[in-house]
PDB file of C-alpha atoms and ligand atoms in Angstrom:
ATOM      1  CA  UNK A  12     -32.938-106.511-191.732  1.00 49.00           C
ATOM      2  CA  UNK A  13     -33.560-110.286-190.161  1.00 51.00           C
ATOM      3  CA  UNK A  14     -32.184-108.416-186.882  1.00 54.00           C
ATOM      4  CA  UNK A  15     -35.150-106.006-186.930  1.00 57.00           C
ATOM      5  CA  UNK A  16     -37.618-108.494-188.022  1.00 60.00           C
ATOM      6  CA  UNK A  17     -36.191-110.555-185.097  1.00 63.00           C
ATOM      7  CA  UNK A  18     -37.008-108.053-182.603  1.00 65.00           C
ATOM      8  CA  UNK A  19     -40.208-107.136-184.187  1.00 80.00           C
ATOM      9  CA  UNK A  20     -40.835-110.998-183.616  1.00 78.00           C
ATOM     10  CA  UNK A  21     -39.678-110.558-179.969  1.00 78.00           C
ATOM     11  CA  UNK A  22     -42.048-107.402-179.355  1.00 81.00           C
ATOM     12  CA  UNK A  23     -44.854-109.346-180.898  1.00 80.00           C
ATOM     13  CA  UNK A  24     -45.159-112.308-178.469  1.00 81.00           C
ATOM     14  CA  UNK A  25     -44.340-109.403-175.650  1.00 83.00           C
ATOM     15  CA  UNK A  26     -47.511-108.108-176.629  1.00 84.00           C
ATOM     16  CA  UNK A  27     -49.427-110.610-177.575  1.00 85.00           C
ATOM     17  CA  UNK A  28     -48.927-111.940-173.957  1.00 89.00           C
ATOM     18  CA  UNK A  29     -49.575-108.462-172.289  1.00 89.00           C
ATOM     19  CA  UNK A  30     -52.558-108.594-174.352  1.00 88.00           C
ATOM     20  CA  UNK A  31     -53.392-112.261-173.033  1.00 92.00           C
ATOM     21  CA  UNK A  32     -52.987-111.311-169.168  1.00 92.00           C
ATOM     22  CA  UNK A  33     -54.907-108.413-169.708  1.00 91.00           C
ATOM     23  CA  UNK A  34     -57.855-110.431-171.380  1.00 92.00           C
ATOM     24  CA  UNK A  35     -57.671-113.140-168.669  1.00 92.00           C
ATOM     25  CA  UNK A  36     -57.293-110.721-165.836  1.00 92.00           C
ATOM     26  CA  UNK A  37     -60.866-108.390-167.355  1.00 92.00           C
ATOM     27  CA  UNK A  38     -62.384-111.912-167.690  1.00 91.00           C
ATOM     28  CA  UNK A  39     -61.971-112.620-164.209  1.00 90.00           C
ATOM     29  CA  UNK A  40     -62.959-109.736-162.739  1.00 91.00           C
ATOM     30  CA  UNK A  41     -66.615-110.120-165.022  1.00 91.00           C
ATOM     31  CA  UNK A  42     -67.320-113.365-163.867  1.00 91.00           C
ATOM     32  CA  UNK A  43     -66.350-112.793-160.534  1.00 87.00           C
ATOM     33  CA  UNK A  44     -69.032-109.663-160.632  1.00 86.00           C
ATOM     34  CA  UNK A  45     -71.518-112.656-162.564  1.00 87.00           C
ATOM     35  CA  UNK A  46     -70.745-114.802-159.463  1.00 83.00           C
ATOM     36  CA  UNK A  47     -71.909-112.399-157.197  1.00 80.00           C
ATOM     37  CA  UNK A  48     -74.868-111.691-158.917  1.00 83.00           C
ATOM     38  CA  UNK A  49     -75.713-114.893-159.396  1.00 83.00           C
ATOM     39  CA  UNK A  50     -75.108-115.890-155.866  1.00 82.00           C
ATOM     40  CA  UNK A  51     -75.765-113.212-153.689  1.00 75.00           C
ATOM     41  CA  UNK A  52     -74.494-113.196-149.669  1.00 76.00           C
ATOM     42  CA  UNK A  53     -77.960-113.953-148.460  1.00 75.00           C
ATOM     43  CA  UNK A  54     -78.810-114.533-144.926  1.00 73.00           C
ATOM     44  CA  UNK A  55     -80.184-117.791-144.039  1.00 75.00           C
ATOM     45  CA  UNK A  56     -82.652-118.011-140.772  1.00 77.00           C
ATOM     46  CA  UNK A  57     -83.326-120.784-139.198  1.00 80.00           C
ATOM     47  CA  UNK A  58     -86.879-121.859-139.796  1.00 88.00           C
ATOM     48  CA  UNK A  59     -89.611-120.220-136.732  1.00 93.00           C
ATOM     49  CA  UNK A  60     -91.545-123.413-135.818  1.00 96.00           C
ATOM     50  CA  UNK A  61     -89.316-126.479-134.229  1.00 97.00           C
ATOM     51  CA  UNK A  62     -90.656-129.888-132.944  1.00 97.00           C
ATOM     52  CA  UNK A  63     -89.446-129.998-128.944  1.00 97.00           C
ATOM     53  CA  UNK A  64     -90.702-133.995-129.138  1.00 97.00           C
ATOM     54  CA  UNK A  65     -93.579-135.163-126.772  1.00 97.00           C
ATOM     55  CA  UNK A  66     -94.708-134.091-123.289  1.00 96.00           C
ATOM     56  CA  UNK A  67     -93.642-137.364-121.549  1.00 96.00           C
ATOM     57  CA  UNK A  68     -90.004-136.483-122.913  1.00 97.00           C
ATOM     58  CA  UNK A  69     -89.920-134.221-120.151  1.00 97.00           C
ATOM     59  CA  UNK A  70     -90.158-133.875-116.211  1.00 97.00           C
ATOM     60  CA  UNK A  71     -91.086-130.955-114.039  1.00 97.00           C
ATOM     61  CA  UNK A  72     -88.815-128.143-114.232  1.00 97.00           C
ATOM     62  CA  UNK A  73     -86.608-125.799-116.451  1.00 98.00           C
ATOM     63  CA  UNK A  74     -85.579-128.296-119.774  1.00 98.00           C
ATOM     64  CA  UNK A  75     -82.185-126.430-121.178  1.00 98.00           C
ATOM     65  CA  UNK A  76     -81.970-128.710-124.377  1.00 98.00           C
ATOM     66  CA  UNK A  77     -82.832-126.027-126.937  1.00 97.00           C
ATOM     67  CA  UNK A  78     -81.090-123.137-125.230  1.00 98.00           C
ATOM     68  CA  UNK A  79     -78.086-123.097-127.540  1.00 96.00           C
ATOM     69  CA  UNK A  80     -79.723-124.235-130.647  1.00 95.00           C
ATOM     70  CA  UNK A  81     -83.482-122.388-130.725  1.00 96.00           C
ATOM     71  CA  UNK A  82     -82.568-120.118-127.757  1.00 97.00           C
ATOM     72  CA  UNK A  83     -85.543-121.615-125.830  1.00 98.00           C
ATOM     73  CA  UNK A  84     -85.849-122.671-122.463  1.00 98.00           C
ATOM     74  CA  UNK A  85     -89.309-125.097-121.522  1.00 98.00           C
ATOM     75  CA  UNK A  86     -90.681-125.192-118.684  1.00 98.00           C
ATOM     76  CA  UNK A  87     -92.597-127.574-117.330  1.00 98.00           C
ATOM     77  CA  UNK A  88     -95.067-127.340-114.145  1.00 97.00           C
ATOM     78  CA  UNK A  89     -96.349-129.432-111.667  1.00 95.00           C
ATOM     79  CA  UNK A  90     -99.974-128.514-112.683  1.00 94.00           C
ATOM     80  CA  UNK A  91     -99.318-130.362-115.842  1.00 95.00           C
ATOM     81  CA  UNK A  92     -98.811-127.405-118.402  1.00 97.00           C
ATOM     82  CA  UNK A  93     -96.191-125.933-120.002  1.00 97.00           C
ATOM     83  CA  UNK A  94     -94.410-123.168-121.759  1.00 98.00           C
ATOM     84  CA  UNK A  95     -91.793-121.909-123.667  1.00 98.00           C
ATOM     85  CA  UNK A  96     -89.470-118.830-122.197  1.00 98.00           C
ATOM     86  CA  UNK A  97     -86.906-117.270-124.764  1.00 98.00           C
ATOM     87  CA  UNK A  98     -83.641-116.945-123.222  1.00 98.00           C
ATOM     88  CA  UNK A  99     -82.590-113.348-124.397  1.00 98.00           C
ATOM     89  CA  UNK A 100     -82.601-111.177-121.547  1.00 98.00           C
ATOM     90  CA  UNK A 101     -84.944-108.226-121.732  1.00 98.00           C
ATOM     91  CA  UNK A 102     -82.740-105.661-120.499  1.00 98.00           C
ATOM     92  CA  UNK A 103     -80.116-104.998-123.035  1.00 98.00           C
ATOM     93  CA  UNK A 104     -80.193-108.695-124.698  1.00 97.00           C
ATOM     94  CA  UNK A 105     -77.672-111.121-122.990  1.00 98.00           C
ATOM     95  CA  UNK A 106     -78.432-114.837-122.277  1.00 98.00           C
ATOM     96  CA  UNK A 107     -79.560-115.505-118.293  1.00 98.00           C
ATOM     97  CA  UNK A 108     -78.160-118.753-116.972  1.00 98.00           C
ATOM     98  CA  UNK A 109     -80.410-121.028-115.176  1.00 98.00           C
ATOM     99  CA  UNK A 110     -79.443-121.800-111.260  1.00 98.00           C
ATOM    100  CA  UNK A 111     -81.161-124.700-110.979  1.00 97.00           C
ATOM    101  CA  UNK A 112     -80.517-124.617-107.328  1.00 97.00           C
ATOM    102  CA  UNK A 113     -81.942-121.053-106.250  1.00 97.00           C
ATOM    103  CA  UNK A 114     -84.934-121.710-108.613  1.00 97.00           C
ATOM    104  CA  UNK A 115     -83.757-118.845-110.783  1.00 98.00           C
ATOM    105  CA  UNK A 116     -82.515-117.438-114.278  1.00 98.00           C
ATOM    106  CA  UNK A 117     -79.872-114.927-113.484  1.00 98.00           C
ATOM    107  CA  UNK A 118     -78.578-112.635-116.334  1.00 98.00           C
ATOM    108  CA  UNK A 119     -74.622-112.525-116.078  1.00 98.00           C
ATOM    109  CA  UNK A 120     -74.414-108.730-118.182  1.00 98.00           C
ATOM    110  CA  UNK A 121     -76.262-106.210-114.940  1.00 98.00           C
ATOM    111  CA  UNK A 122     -77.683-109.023-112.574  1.00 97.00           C
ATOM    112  CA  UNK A 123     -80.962-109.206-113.578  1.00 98.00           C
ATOM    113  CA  UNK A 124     -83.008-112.262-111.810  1.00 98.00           C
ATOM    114  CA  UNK A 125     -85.759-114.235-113.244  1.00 98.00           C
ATOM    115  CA  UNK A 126     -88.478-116.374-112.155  1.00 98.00           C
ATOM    116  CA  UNK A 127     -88.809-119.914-113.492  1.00 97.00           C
ATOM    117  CA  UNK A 128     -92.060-118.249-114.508  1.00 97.00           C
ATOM    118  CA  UNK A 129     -90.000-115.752-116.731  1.00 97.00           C
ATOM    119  CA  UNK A 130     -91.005-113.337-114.094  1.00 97.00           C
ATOM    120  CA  UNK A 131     -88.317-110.338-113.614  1.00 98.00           C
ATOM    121  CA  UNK A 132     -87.681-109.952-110.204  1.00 98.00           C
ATOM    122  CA  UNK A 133     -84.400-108.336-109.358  1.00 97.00           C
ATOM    123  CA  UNK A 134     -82.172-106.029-111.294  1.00 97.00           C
ATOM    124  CA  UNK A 135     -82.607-103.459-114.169  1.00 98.00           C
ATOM    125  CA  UNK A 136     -84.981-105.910-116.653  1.00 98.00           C
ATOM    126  CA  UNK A 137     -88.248-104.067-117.032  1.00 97.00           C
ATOM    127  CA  UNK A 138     -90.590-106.950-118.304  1.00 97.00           C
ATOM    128  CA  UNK A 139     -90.605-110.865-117.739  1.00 98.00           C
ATOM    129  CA  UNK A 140     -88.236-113.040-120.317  1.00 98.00           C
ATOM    130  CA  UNK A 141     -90.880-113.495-123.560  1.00 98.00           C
ATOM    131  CA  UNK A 142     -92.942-116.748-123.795  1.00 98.00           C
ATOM    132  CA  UNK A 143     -93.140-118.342-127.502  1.00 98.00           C
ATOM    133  CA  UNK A 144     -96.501-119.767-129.078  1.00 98.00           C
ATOM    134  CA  UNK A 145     -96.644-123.387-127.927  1.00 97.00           C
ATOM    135  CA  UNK A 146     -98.900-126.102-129.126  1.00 97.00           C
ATOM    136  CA  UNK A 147     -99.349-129.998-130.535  1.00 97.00           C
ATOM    137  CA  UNK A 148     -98.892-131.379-134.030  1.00 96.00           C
ATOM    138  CA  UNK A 149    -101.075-133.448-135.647  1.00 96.00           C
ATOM    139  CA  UNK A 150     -98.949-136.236-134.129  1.00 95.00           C
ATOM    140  CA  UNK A 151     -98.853-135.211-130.573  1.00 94.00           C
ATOM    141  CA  UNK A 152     -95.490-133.763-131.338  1.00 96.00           C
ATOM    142  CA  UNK A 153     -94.723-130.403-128.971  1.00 98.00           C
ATOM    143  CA  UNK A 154     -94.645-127.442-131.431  1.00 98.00           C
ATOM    144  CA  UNK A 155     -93.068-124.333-130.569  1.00 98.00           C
ATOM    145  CA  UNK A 156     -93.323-121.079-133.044  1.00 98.00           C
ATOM    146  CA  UNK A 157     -91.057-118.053-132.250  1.00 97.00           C
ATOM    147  CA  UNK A 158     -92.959-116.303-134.590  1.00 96.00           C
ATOM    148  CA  UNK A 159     -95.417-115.587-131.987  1.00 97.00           C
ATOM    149  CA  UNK A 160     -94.532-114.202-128.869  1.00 96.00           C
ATOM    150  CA  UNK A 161     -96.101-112.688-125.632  1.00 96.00           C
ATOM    151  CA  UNK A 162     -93.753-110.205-123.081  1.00 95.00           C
ATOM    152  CA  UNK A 163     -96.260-109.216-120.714  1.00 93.00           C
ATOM    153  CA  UNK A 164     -97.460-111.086-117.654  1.00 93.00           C
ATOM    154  CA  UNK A 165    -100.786-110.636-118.262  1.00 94.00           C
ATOM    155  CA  UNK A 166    -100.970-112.627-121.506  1.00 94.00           C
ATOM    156  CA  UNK A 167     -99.660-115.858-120.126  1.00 94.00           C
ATOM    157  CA  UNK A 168    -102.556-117.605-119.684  1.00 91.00           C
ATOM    158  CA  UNK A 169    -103.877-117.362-123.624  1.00 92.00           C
ATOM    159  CA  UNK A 170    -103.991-121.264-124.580  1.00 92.00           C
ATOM    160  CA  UNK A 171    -101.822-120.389-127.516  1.00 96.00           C
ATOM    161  CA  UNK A 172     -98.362-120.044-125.282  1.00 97.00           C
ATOM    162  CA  UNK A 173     -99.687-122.362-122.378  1.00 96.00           C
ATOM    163  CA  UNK A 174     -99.626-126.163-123.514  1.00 96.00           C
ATOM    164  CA  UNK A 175    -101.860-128.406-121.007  1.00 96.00           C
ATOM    165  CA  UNK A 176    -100.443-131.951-121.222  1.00 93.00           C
TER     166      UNK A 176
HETATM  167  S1  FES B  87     -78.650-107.684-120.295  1.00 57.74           S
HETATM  168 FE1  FES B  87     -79.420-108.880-118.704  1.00 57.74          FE
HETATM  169  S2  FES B  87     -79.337-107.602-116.996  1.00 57.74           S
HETATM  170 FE2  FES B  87     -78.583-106.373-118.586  1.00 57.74          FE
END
């Protein structure tokens, strides 16, 4: 008789921590599910508009310090303007490199050649590299706004993507 209560004893705490791990293991699994609800995998985008810092910051030519981080190129020219290219290849998307040398942007995917202008000039690209809205903060601060964009030639002179400075 205290044998069989003894093993009765011994199935007990068996149980009782089957039961446990089961419990902790379904409690786990809810608040994981609460976790994701809570905190859903949402995509963060960088923010459109960036400050590129003032005019005199920069001399004539292709400027290549927000290629990797806004994927913008700006250009300035010699007639005191400027603009700002995107640097996503319009034939099938890759990044052009800028030969400062031959005076060129030259897409490393299918050759594609591009005028410090943006201008496609060589290879399969079918329109000019895109030009981004460009303008001054209250400040005097160089504001460009991806939001806006231009991929045709014949828009490039609208004031909004051609800064006179
Ligand atoms: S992606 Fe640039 S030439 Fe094809």
């Amino acid at each position: 008789m205290a044998e069989e209560t003894k093993l009765n004893r011994r199935e007990f705490i068996s149980w009782f921590w089957l039961g446990w791990i089961t419990f902790s293991v379904i409690v786990g699994i809810v608040l994981s599910a609460l976790g994701r609800f809570l905190f859903p995998n949402v995509l963060f985008e960088k923010p459109s508009k960036f400050r590129a810092g003032m005019p005199t910051d920069y001399s004539v030519g292709v400027d290549e310090r927000f290629k990797d981080t806004q994927s913008v190129w700006l250009v300035k020219t010699n007639q005191n303007t400027m603009y700002a290219l995107s640097t996503v290849c319009t034939h099938l998307g890759c990044t052009p490199n800028w030969l400062s040398s031959e005076q060129k942007f030259k897409c490393p995917c299918h050759g594609s050649g591009f005028r410090p202008t943006g201008l496609n000039y060589e290879g399969p690209a079918p329109r000019p590299l895109e030009r981004f809205a460009i303008n001054f903060d209250e400040t005097g601060n160089i504001v460009i706004d991806k939001s806006k964009k231009i991929m045709n030639a014949s828009e490039w002179e609208q004031s909004e993507f051609l800064l006179k400075v």
